[in-house]
Short mmCIF file of N, CA and C in Angstrom, two decimals:
data_model
loop_
_atom_site.label_atom_id
_atom_site.label_comp_id
_atom_site.label_asym_id
_atom_site.label_seq_id
_atom_site.Cartn_x
_atom_site.Cartn_y
_atom_site.Cartn_z
N MET A 346 2.82 6.80 -16.91
CA MET A 346 2.55 7.70 -15.79
C MET A 346 1.11 8.19 -15.89
N GLU A 347 0.38 8.11 -14.78
CA GLU A 347 -1.00 8.56 -14.75
C GLU A 347 -1.13 9.68 -13.72
N GLU A 348 -2.25 10.42 -13.83
CA GLU A 348 -2.41 11.58 -12.96
C GLU A 348 -3.77 11.61 -12.29
N LEU A 349 -3.83 12.29 -11.16
CA LEU A 349 -5.06 12.58 -10.43
C LEU A 349 -4.93 14.05 -10.05
N GLY A 350 -5.52 14.93 -10.87
CA GLY A 350 -5.32 16.36 -10.64
C GLY A 350 -3.86 16.70 -10.77
N SER A 351 -3.28 17.29 -9.73
CA SER A 351 -1.86 17.67 -9.76
C SER A 351 -0.95 16.54 -9.27
N ILE A 352 -1.55 15.39 -8.93
CA ILE A 352 -0.77 14.26 -8.41
C ILE A 352 -0.53 13.26 -9.53
N ARG A 353 0.73 12.83 -9.64
CA ARG A 353 1.04 11.80 -10.64
C ARG A 353 1.59 10.57 -9.94
N PHE A 354 1.40 9.43 -10.56
CA PHE A 354 1.76 8.14 -9.99
C PHE A 354 2.88 7.53 -10.81
N VAL A 355 3.98 7.19 -10.14
CA VAL A 355 5.18 6.70 -10.84
C VAL A 355 5.74 5.49 -10.09
N ASP A 356 6.60 4.75 -10.78
CA ASP A 356 7.31 3.66 -10.12
C ASP A 356 8.35 4.24 -9.17
N PHE A 357 8.59 3.52 -8.09
CA PHE A 357 9.58 3.93 -7.09
C PHE A 357 10.96 4.08 -7.72
N GLU A 358 11.66 5.12 -7.29
CA GLU A 358 13.08 5.32 -7.59
C GLU A 358 13.77 5.65 -6.27
N LYS A 359 15.05 5.35 -6.18
CA LYS A 359 15.77 5.59 -4.92
C LYS A 359 15.69 7.06 -4.47
N ALA A 360 15.55 7.97 -5.41
CA ALA A 360 15.44 9.40 -5.07
C ALA A 360 14.18 9.69 -4.24
N HIS A 361 13.21 8.78 -4.24
CA HIS A 361 11.97 8.98 -3.48
C HIS A 361 12.10 8.58 -2.01
N PHE A 362 13.21 7.93 -1.64
CA PHE A 362 13.33 7.34 -0.31
C PHE A 362 13.07 8.33 0.82
N ASP A 363 13.69 9.50 0.80
CA ASP A 363 13.52 10.45 1.91
C ASP A 363 12.06 10.86 2.07
N GLY A 364 11.38 11.12 0.96
CA GLY A 364 9.96 11.49 1.01
C GLY A 364 9.09 10.36 1.52
N ILE A 365 9.40 9.14 1.12
CA ILE A 365 8.65 7.98 1.59
C ILE A 365 8.82 7.82 3.10
N LEU A 366 10.05 7.96 3.57
CA LEU A 366 10.30 7.83 5.01
C LEU A 366 9.58 8.93 5.79
N GLU A 367 9.48 10.12 5.22
CA GLU A 367 8.76 11.21 5.88
C GLU A 367 7.27 10.88 6.00
N VAL A 368 6.68 10.38 4.92
CA VAL A 368 5.26 9.99 4.95
C VAL A 368 5.06 8.83 5.92
N GLU A 369 5.97 7.88 5.91
CA GLU A 369 5.92 6.73 6.81
C GLU A 369 5.92 7.18 8.27
N ARG A 370 6.82 8.08 8.63
CA ARG A 370 6.91 8.57 10.02
C ARG A 370 5.65 9.34 10.42
N GLU A 371 5.09 10.09 9.48
CA GLU A 371 3.88 10.86 9.76
C GLU A 371 2.67 9.94 9.95
N SER A 372 2.70 8.78 9.32
CA SER A 372 1.53 7.92 9.24
C SER A 372 1.45 6.82 10.29
N PHE A 373 2.58 6.37 10.82
CA PHE A 373 2.57 5.19 11.67
C PHE A 373 3.29 5.41 13.00
N PRO A 374 2.77 4.82 14.09
CA PRO A 374 3.45 4.94 15.38
C PRO A 374 4.75 4.12 15.42
N ASP A 375 4.84 3.10 14.57
CA ASP A 375 6.05 2.27 14.51
C ASP A 375 6.51 2.18 13.05
N PRO A 376 7.03 3.30 12.52
CA PRO A 376 7.36 3.36 11.09
C PRO A 376 8.51 2.44 10.69
N PHE A 377 8.43 1.99 9.43
CA PHE A 377 9.55 1.24 8.85
C PHE A 377 10.75 2.16 8.70
N THR A 378 11.92 1.58 8.78
CA THR A 378 13.17 2.30 8.52
C THR A 378 13.56 2.11 7.06
N ARG A 379 14.53 2.87 6.63
CA ARG A 379 15.07 2.71 5.28
C ARG A 379 15.55 1.27 5.07
N GLU A 380 16.20 0.72 6.09
CA GLU A 380 16.72 -0.65 6.00
C GLU A 380 15.59 -1.66 5.82
N THR A 381 14.47 -1.45 6.50
CA THR A 381 13.33 -2.35 6.35
C THR A 381 12.80 -2.29 4.93
N PHE A 382 12.63 -1.08 4.40
CA PHE A 382 12.19 -0.96 3.01
C PHE A 382 13.18 -1.64 2.06
N GLU A 383 14.47 -1.44 2.30
CA GLU A 383 15.48 -2.05 1.43
C GLU A 383 15.39 -3.57 1.44
N GLN A 384 15.05 -4.16 2.59
CA GLN A 384 14.86 -5.61 2.65
C GLN A 384 13.69 -6.04 1.77
N PHE A 385 12.58 -5.31 1.84
CA PHE A 385 11.42 -5.64 1.01
C PHE A 385 11.74 -5.49 -0.48
N LEU A 386 12.59 -4.53 -0.81
CA LEU A 386 12.93 -4.30 -2.21
C LEU A 386 13.76 -5.43 -2.80
N LYS A 387 14.32 -6.28 -1.95
CA LYS A 387 15.07 -7.44 -2.45
C LYS A 387 14.14 -8.53 -2.96
N GLU A 388 12.87 -8.47 -2.56
CA GLU A 388 11.86 -9.44 -3.00
C GLU A 388 11.18 -8.90 -4.25
N GLU A 389 10.49 -9.81 -4.98
CA GLU A 389 9.70 -9.35 -6.12
C GLU A 389 8.63 -8.41 -5.57
N ASN A 390 8.48 -7.25 -6.18
CA ASN A 390 7.57 -6.26 -5.61
C ASN A 390 6.99 -5.34 -6.67
N VAL A 391 5.96 -4.62 -6.27
CA VAL A 391 5.45 -3.47 -7.01
C VAL A 391 5.43 -2.32 -6.01
N PHE A 392 6.07 -1.21 -6.37
CA PHE A 392 6.22 -0.06 -5.47
C PHE A 392 5.83 1.18 -6.28
N ILE A 393 4.70 1.77 -5.94
CA ILE A 393 4.17 2.93 -6.67
C ILE A 393 4.18 4.14 -5.73
N VAL A 394 4.59 5.27 -6.27
CA VAL A 394 4.72 6.50 -5.49
C VAL A 394 3.80 7.57 -6.08
N ALA A 395 3.11 8.30 -5.20
CA ALA A 395 2.29 9.44 -5.61
C ALA A 395 3.10 10.71 -5.37
N LEU A 396 3.25 11.51 -6.42
CA LEU A 396 4.04 12.74 -6.34
C LEU A 396 3.18 13.96 -6.65
N GLU A 397 3.41 15.03 -5.91
CA GLU A 397 2.82 16.32 -6.23
C GLU A 397 3.95 17.33 -6.24
N LYS A 398 4.18 17.96 -7.37
CA LYS A 398 5.31 18.88 -7.53
C LYS A 398 6.61 18.21 -7.10
N GLU A 399 6.78 16.97 -7.51
CA GLU A 399 7.97 16.14 -7.24
C GLU A 399 8.18 15.80 -5.77
N LYS A 400 7.20 16.10 -4.92
CA LYS A 400 7.25 15.71 -3.50
C LYS A 400 6.38 14.48 -3.30
N VAL A 401 6.88 13.52 -2.51
CA VAL A 401 6.12 12.31 -2.22
C VAL A 401 4.93 12.66 -1.32
N VAL A 402 3.73 12.30 -1.76
CA VAL A 402 2.53 12.51 -0.94
C VAL A 402 1.88 11.18 -0.57
N GLY A 403 2.39 10.08 -1.13
CA GLY A 403 1.86 8.77 -0.79
C GLY A 403 2.63 7.69 -1.51
N TYR A 404 2.40 6.45 -1.09
CA TYR A 404 3.06 5.31 -1.74
C TYR A 404 2.34 4.03 -1.37
N ILE A 405 2.57 3.00 -2.15
CA ILE A 405 2.09 1.66 -1.82
C ILE A 405 3.17 0.67 -2.26
N LEU A 406 3.45 -0.29 -1.39
CA LEU A 406 4.45 -1.32 -1.66
C LEU A 406 3.82 -2.68 -1.40
N ALA A 407 3.91 -3.56 -2.39
CA ALA A 407 3.43 -4.93 -2.23
C ALA A 407 4.52 -5.89 -2.66
N THR A 408 4.68 -6.96 -1.90
CA THR A 408 5.60 -8.02 -2.28
C THR A 408 4.79 -9.16 -2.89
N ILE A 409 5.43 -9.87 -3.81
CA ILE A 409 4.75 -10.91 -4.59
C ILE A 409 5.40 -12.26 -4.31
N PHE A 410 4.58 -13.27 -4.13
CA PHE A 410 5.07 -14.64 -4.06
C PHE A 410 4.04 -15.53 -4.75
N GLN A 411 4.48 -16.14 -5.84
CA GLN A 411 3.63 -16.95 -6.70
C GLN A 411 2.46 -16.12 -7.19
N GLU A 412 1.22 -16.58 -6.96
CA GLU A 412 0.06 -15.83 -7.45
C GLU A 412 -0.55 -14.92 -6.38
N LYS A 413 0.18 -14.71 -5.29
CA LYS A 413 -0.34 -13.88 -4.20
C LYS A 413 0.58 -12.69 -3.97
N ALA A 414 -0.03 -11.62 -3.44
CA ALA A 414 0.76 -10.43 -3.09
C ALA A 414 0.26 -9.90 -1.76
N GLU A 415 1.19 -9.32 -1.01
CA GLU A 415 0.86 -8.71 0.28
C GLU A 415 1.19 -7.23 0.23
N VAL A 416 0.23 -6.40 0.62
CA VAL A 416 0.51 -4.97 0.77
C VAL A 416 1.35 -4.84 2.04
N VAL A 417 2.60 -4.49 1.86
CA VAL A 417 3.54 -4.35 2.98
C VAL A 417 3.33 -3.02 3.68
N SER A 418 3.13 -1.96 2.89
CA SER A 418 2.89 -0.65 3.47
C SER A 418 2.18 0.23 2.44
N VAL A 419 1.26 1.02 2.94
CA VAL A 419 0.59 2.04 2.13
C VAL A 419 0.36 3.23 3.05
N ALA A 420 0.66 4.42 2.55
CA ALA A 420 0.46 5.62 3.37
C ALA A 420 0.28 6.83 2.47
N VAL A 421 -0.48 7.78 2.99
CA VAL A 421 -0.72 9.06 2.30
C VAL A 421 -0.52 10.16 3.33
N LYS A 422 0.13 11.24 2.92
CA LYS A 422 0.33 12.38 3.82
C LYS A 422 -1.02 12.83 4.38
N ASN A 423 -1.01 13.22 5.64
CA ASN A 423 -2.25 13.65 6.30
C ASN A 423 -3.01 14.68 5.49
N CYS A 424 -2.31 15.66 4.93
CA CYS A 424 -2.97 16.75 4.21
C CYS A 424 -3.58 16.30 2.88
N LYS A 425 -3.30 15.08 2.44
CA LYS A 425 -3.83 14.58 1.16
C LYS A 425 -4.83 13.45 1.34
N ARG A 426 -5.12 13.10 2.59
CA ARG A 426 -6.07 12.01 2.84
C ARG A 426 -7.48 12.45 2.49
N GLY A 427 -8.28 11.48 2.05
CA GLY A 427 -9.67 11.76 1.69
C GLY A 427 -9.82 12.37 0.31
N MET A 428 -8.74 12.42 -0.46
CA MET A 428 -8.76 13.03 -1.80
C MET A 428 -8.64 12.00 -2.92
N GLY A 429 -8.66 10.72 -2.56
CA GLY A 429 -8.57 9.68 -3.58
C GLY A 429 -7.17 9.17 -3.87
N VAL A 430 -6.18 9.67 -3.15
CA VAL A 430 -4.80 9.24 -3.42
C VAL A 430 -4.62 7.76 -3.07
N GLY A 431 -5.05 7.37 -1.87
CA GLY A 431 -4.93 5.97 -1.46
C GLY A 431 -5.71 5.04 -2.38
N TYR A 432 -6.92 5.43 -2.71
CA TYR A 432 -7.76 4.64 -3.62
C TYR A 432 -7.05 4.44 -4.96
N ASN A 433 -6.51 5.51 -5.50
CA ASN A 433 -5.82 5.43 -6.79
C ASN A 433 -4.52 4.64 -6.71
N LEU A 434 -3.81 4.72 -5.60
CA LEU A 434 -2.62 3.89 -5.43
C LEU A 434 -3.02 2.41 -5.49
N PHE A 435 -4.09 2.05 -4.80
CA PHE A 435 -4.55 0.65 -4.82
C PHE A 435 -4.97 0.22 -6.21
N LYS A 436 -5.72 1.05 -6.91
CA LYS A 436 -6.19 0.68 -8.25
C LYS A 436 -5.01 0.47 -9.20
N ARG A 437 -4.01 1.31 -9.12
CA ARG A 437 -2.82 1.14 -9.96
C ARG A 437 -2.04 -0.12 -9.56
N LEU A 438 -1.95 -0.37 -8.25
CA LEU A 438 -1.30 -1.59 -7.78
C LEU A 438 -2.02 -2.82 -8.31
N GLU A 439 -3.33 -2.85 -8.18
CA GLU A 439 -4.10 -4.00 -8.64
C GLU A 439 -3.89 -4.26 -10.13
N GLN A 440 -3.89 -3.21 -10.92
CA GLN A 440 -3.67 -3.36 -12.36
C GLN A 440 -2.30 -3.99 -12.63
N ARG A 441 -1.28 -3.50 -11.97
CA ARG A 441 0.08 -4.03 -12.16
C ARG A 441 0.16 -5.48 -11.73
N LEU A 442 -0.47 -5.81 -10.59
CA LEU A 442 -0.42 -7.18 -10.10
C LEU A 442 -1.13 -8.13 -11.06
N LYS A 443 -2.25 -7.71 -11.61
CA LYS A 443 -2.95 -8.55 -12.60
C LYS A 443 -2.06 -8.81 -13.80
N GLU A 444 -1.36 -7.77 -14.25
CA GLU A 444 -0.44 -7.93 -15.39
C GLU A 444 0.65 -8.95 -15.09
N LEU A 445 0.99 -9.10 -13.81
CA LEU A 445 2.02 -10.04 -13.38
C LEU A 445 1.45 -11.42 -13.02
N GLY A 446 0.14 -11.59 -13.20
CA GLY A 446 -0.48 -12.89 -12.95
C GLY A 446 -0.88 -13.14 -11.51
N VAL A 447 -0.91 -12.10 -10.69
CA VAL A 447 -1.31 -12.26 -9.29
C VAL A 447 -2.83 -12.33 -9.22
N SER A 448 -3.34 -13.29 -8.44
CA SER A 448 -4.79 -13.48 -8.35
C SER A 448 -5.37 -13.15 -6.97
N LYS A 449 -4.51 -12.96 -5.98
CA LYS A 449 -5.01 -12.65 -4.63
C LYS A 449 -4.10 -11.62 -3.97
N LEU A 450 -4.74 -10.63 -3.35
CA LEU A 450 -4.03 -9.57 -2.65
C LEU A 450 -4.50 -9.56 -1.20
N PHE A 451 -3.57 -9.48 -0.27
CA PHE A 451 -3.97 -9.41 1.13
C PHE A 451 -3.17 -8.35 1.87
N LEU A 452 -3.66 -8.00 3.05
CA LEU A 452 -3.01 -6.98 3.88
C LEU A 452 -3.44 -7.16 5.32
N GLU A 453 -2.70 -6.51 6.20
CA GLU A 453 -3.05 -6.44 7.61
C GLU A 453 -3.31 -4.97 7.94
N VAL A 454 -4.29 -4.75 8.82
CA VAL A 454 -4.63 -3.39 9.23
C VAL A 454 -4.96 -3.39 10.72
N ARG A 455 -4.55 -2.33 11.40
CA ARG A 455 -4.85 -2.22 12.83
C ARG A 455 -6.37 -2.23 13.05
N VAL A 456 -6.81 -2.91 14.11
CA VAL A 456 -8.25 -2.94 14.40
C VAL A 456 -8.77 -1.53 14.69
N SER A 457 -7.91 -0.63 15.16
CA SER A 457 -8.32 0.74 15.48
C SER A 457 -8.36 1.66 14.25
N ASN A 458 -7.83 1.21 13.13
CA ASN A 458 -7.73 2.08 11.94
C ASN A 458 -8.99 1.95 11.09
N LYS A 459 -10.05 2.58 11.56
CA LYS A 459 -11.36 2.47 10.90
C LYS A 459 -11.36 3.14 9.52
N ALA A 460 -10.62 4.23 9.36
CA ALA A 460 -10.59 4.92 8.06
C ALA A 460 -9.99 3.99 6.99
N ALA A 461 -8.90 3.32 7.32
CA ALA A 461 -8.28 2.40 6.37
C ALA A 461 -9.21 1.23 6.09
N GLN A 462 -9.85 0.70 7.13
CA GLN A 462 -10.77 -0.42 6.93
C GLN A 462 -11.90 -0.04 5.98
N LYS A 463 -12.40 1.18 6.11
CA LYS A 463 -13.47 1.66 5.23
C LYS A 463 -12.99 1.72 3.78
N LEU A 464 -11.78 2.23 3.57
CA LEU A 464 -11.21 2.28 2.22
C LEU A 464 -11.06 0.87 1.66
N TYR A 465 -10.52 -0.05 2.46
CA TYR A 465 -10.29 -1.41 1.98
C TYR A 465 -11.61 -2.09 1.63
N ALA A 466 -12.66 -1.86 2.42
CA ALA A 466 -13.97 -2.43 2.10
C ALA A 466 -14.49 -1.85 0.78
N LYS A 467 -14.31 -0.55 0.59
CA LYS A 467 -14.72 0.10 -0.66
C LYS A 467 -13.99 -0.50 -1.86
N LEU A 468 -12.75 -0.91 -1.65
CA LEU A 468 -11.94 -1.51 -2.71
C LEU A 468 -12.26 -2.99 -2.92
N GLY A 469 -13.12 -3.56 -2.07
CA GLY A 469 -13.52 -4.96 -2.24
C GLY A 469 -12.80 -5.96 -1.36
N PHE A 470 -12.03 -5.49 -0.39
CA PHE A 470 -11.37 -6.41 0.53
C PHE A 470 -12.38 -6.95 1.53
N LYS A 471 -12.18 -8.21 1.92
CA LYS A 471 -13.02 -8.87 2.92
C LYS A 471 -12.16 -9.27 4.10
N GLN A 472 -12.73 -9.18 5.31
CA GLN A 472 -11.99 -9.60 6.50
C GLN A 472 -11.92 -11.12 6.53
N VAL A 473 -10.71 -11.64 6.74
CA VAL A 473 -10.47 -13.08 6.79
C VAL A 473 -10.37 -13.55 8.24
N SER A 474 -9.60 -12.83 9.05
CA SER A 474 -9.39 -13.24 10.44
C SER A 474 -8.80 -12.08 11.23
N THR A 475 -8.63 -12.30 12.53
CA THR A 475 -7.96 -11.35 13.41
C THR A 475 -6.66 -11.98 13.87
N ILE A 476 -5.59 -11.21 13.82
CA ILE A 476 -4.28 -11.69 14.28
C ILE A 476 -4.00 -10.98 15.60
N LYS A 477 -3.96 -11.76 16.66
CA LYS A 477 -3.77 -11.20 18.01
C LYS A 477 -2.36 -10.62 18.18
N SER A 478 -2.28 -9.46 18.81
CA SER A 478 -1.01 -8.81 19.17
C SER A 478 -0.03 -8.74 18.00
N TYR A 479 -0.52 -8.40 16.83
CA TYR A 479 0.30 -8.38 15.61
C TYR A 479 1.33 -7.25 15.64
N TYR A 480 0.93 -6.10 16.16
CA TYR A 480 1.80 -4.93 16.13
C TYR A 480 2.68 -4.86 17.37
N ALA A 481 3.79 -4.12 17.26
CA ALA A 481 4.78 -4.02 18.34
C ALA A 481 4.16 -3.54 19.65
N ASP A 482 3.12 -2.69 19.55
CA ASP A 482 2.48 -2.18 20.77
C ASP A 482 1.41 -3.12 21.31
N GLY A 483 1.26 -4.30 20.69
CA GLY A 483 0.30 -5.30 21.17
C GLY A 483 -1.07 -5.24 20.53
N GLU A 484 -1.31 -4.25 19.66
CA GLU A 484 -2.62 -4.14 19.02
C GLU A 484 -2.83 -5.29 18.04
N ASP A 485 -4.09 -5.74 17.96
CA ASP A 485 -4.46 -6.78 17.01
C ASP A 485 -4.54 -6.20 15.60
N ALA A 486 -4.45 -7.09 14.62
CA ALA A 486 -4.61 -6.71 13.21
C ALA A 486 -5.75 -7.51 12.61
N LEU A 487 -6.42 -6.91 11.65
CA LEU A 487 -7.37 -7.64 10.82
C LEU A 487 -6.62 -8.08 9.57
N LEU A 488 -6.76 -9.35 9.21
CA LEU A 488 -6.24 -9.84 7.95
C LEU A 488 -7.36 -9.72 6.94
N MET A 489 -7.10 -9.01 5.84
CA MET A 489 -8.10 -8.79 4.80
C MET A 489 -7.53 -9.26 3.47
N SER A 490 -8.42 -9.75 2.60
CA SER A 490 -7.95 -10.20 1.29
C SER A 490 -8.95 -9.84 0.20
N LYS A 491 -8.46 -9.92 -1.02
CA LYS A 491 -9.27 -9.60 -2.19
C LYS A 491 -8.82 -10.47 -3.35
N GLU A 492 -9.78 -11.05 -4.05
CA GLU A 492 -9.48 -11.80 -5.26
C GLU A 492 -9.34 -10.80 -6.40
N LEU A 493 -8.31 -10.96 -7.20
CA LEU A 493 -8.10 -10.10 -8.36
C LEU A 493 -8.56 -10.84 -9.60
N MET A 494 -9.48 -10.25 -10.32
CA MET A 494 -9.98 -10.87 -11.54
C MET A 494 -8.90 -10.78 -12.62
N PRO A 495 -8.69 -11.89 -13.35
CA PRO A 495 -7.66 -11.84 -14.39
C PRO A 495 -8.01 -10.85 -15.49
N LEU A 496 -6.98 -10.35 -16.14
CA LEU A 496 -7.19 -9.44 -17.27
C LEU A 496 -7.75 -10.23 -18.44
N PRO A 497 -8.62 -9.61 -19.24
CA PRO A 497 -9.12 -10.31 -20.44
C PRO A 497 -7.99 -10.56 -21.42
N LEU A 498 -8.09 -11.68 -22.11
CA LEU A 498 -7.04 -12.03 -23.09
C LEU A 498 -7.19 -11.23 -24.36
#
């Protein structure tokens, strides 16, 4: 378990579900449901939760297939944005993925979500392509990816 001030980062447990769904609803116009998350949990994954006083303030979920991983969802409560929570969630995710032998991480982001794009660029993600009408409301997505350097032996 690692910390960022009063925020600690832990592996997902079922007790976190309600808090994750609350952050999800606050963060997205078309939030995932509990059932959607449960489907992703059936796949190989890394799911990290940011807690402050045992309340969920953020999370990141990535699914793994072979040497690649996709960030399925990442969100931080509005009141905690800009404080390094998202950045730290990604750094912890990357470390875990490297330990699992993953060499490439990718994600999709709304073309209108400039704040997220700025964070992803800071983290070293590069834009690969645009996916037309990716989201339910018809908005396009940017496909971004990042090579993960292997851990030293």
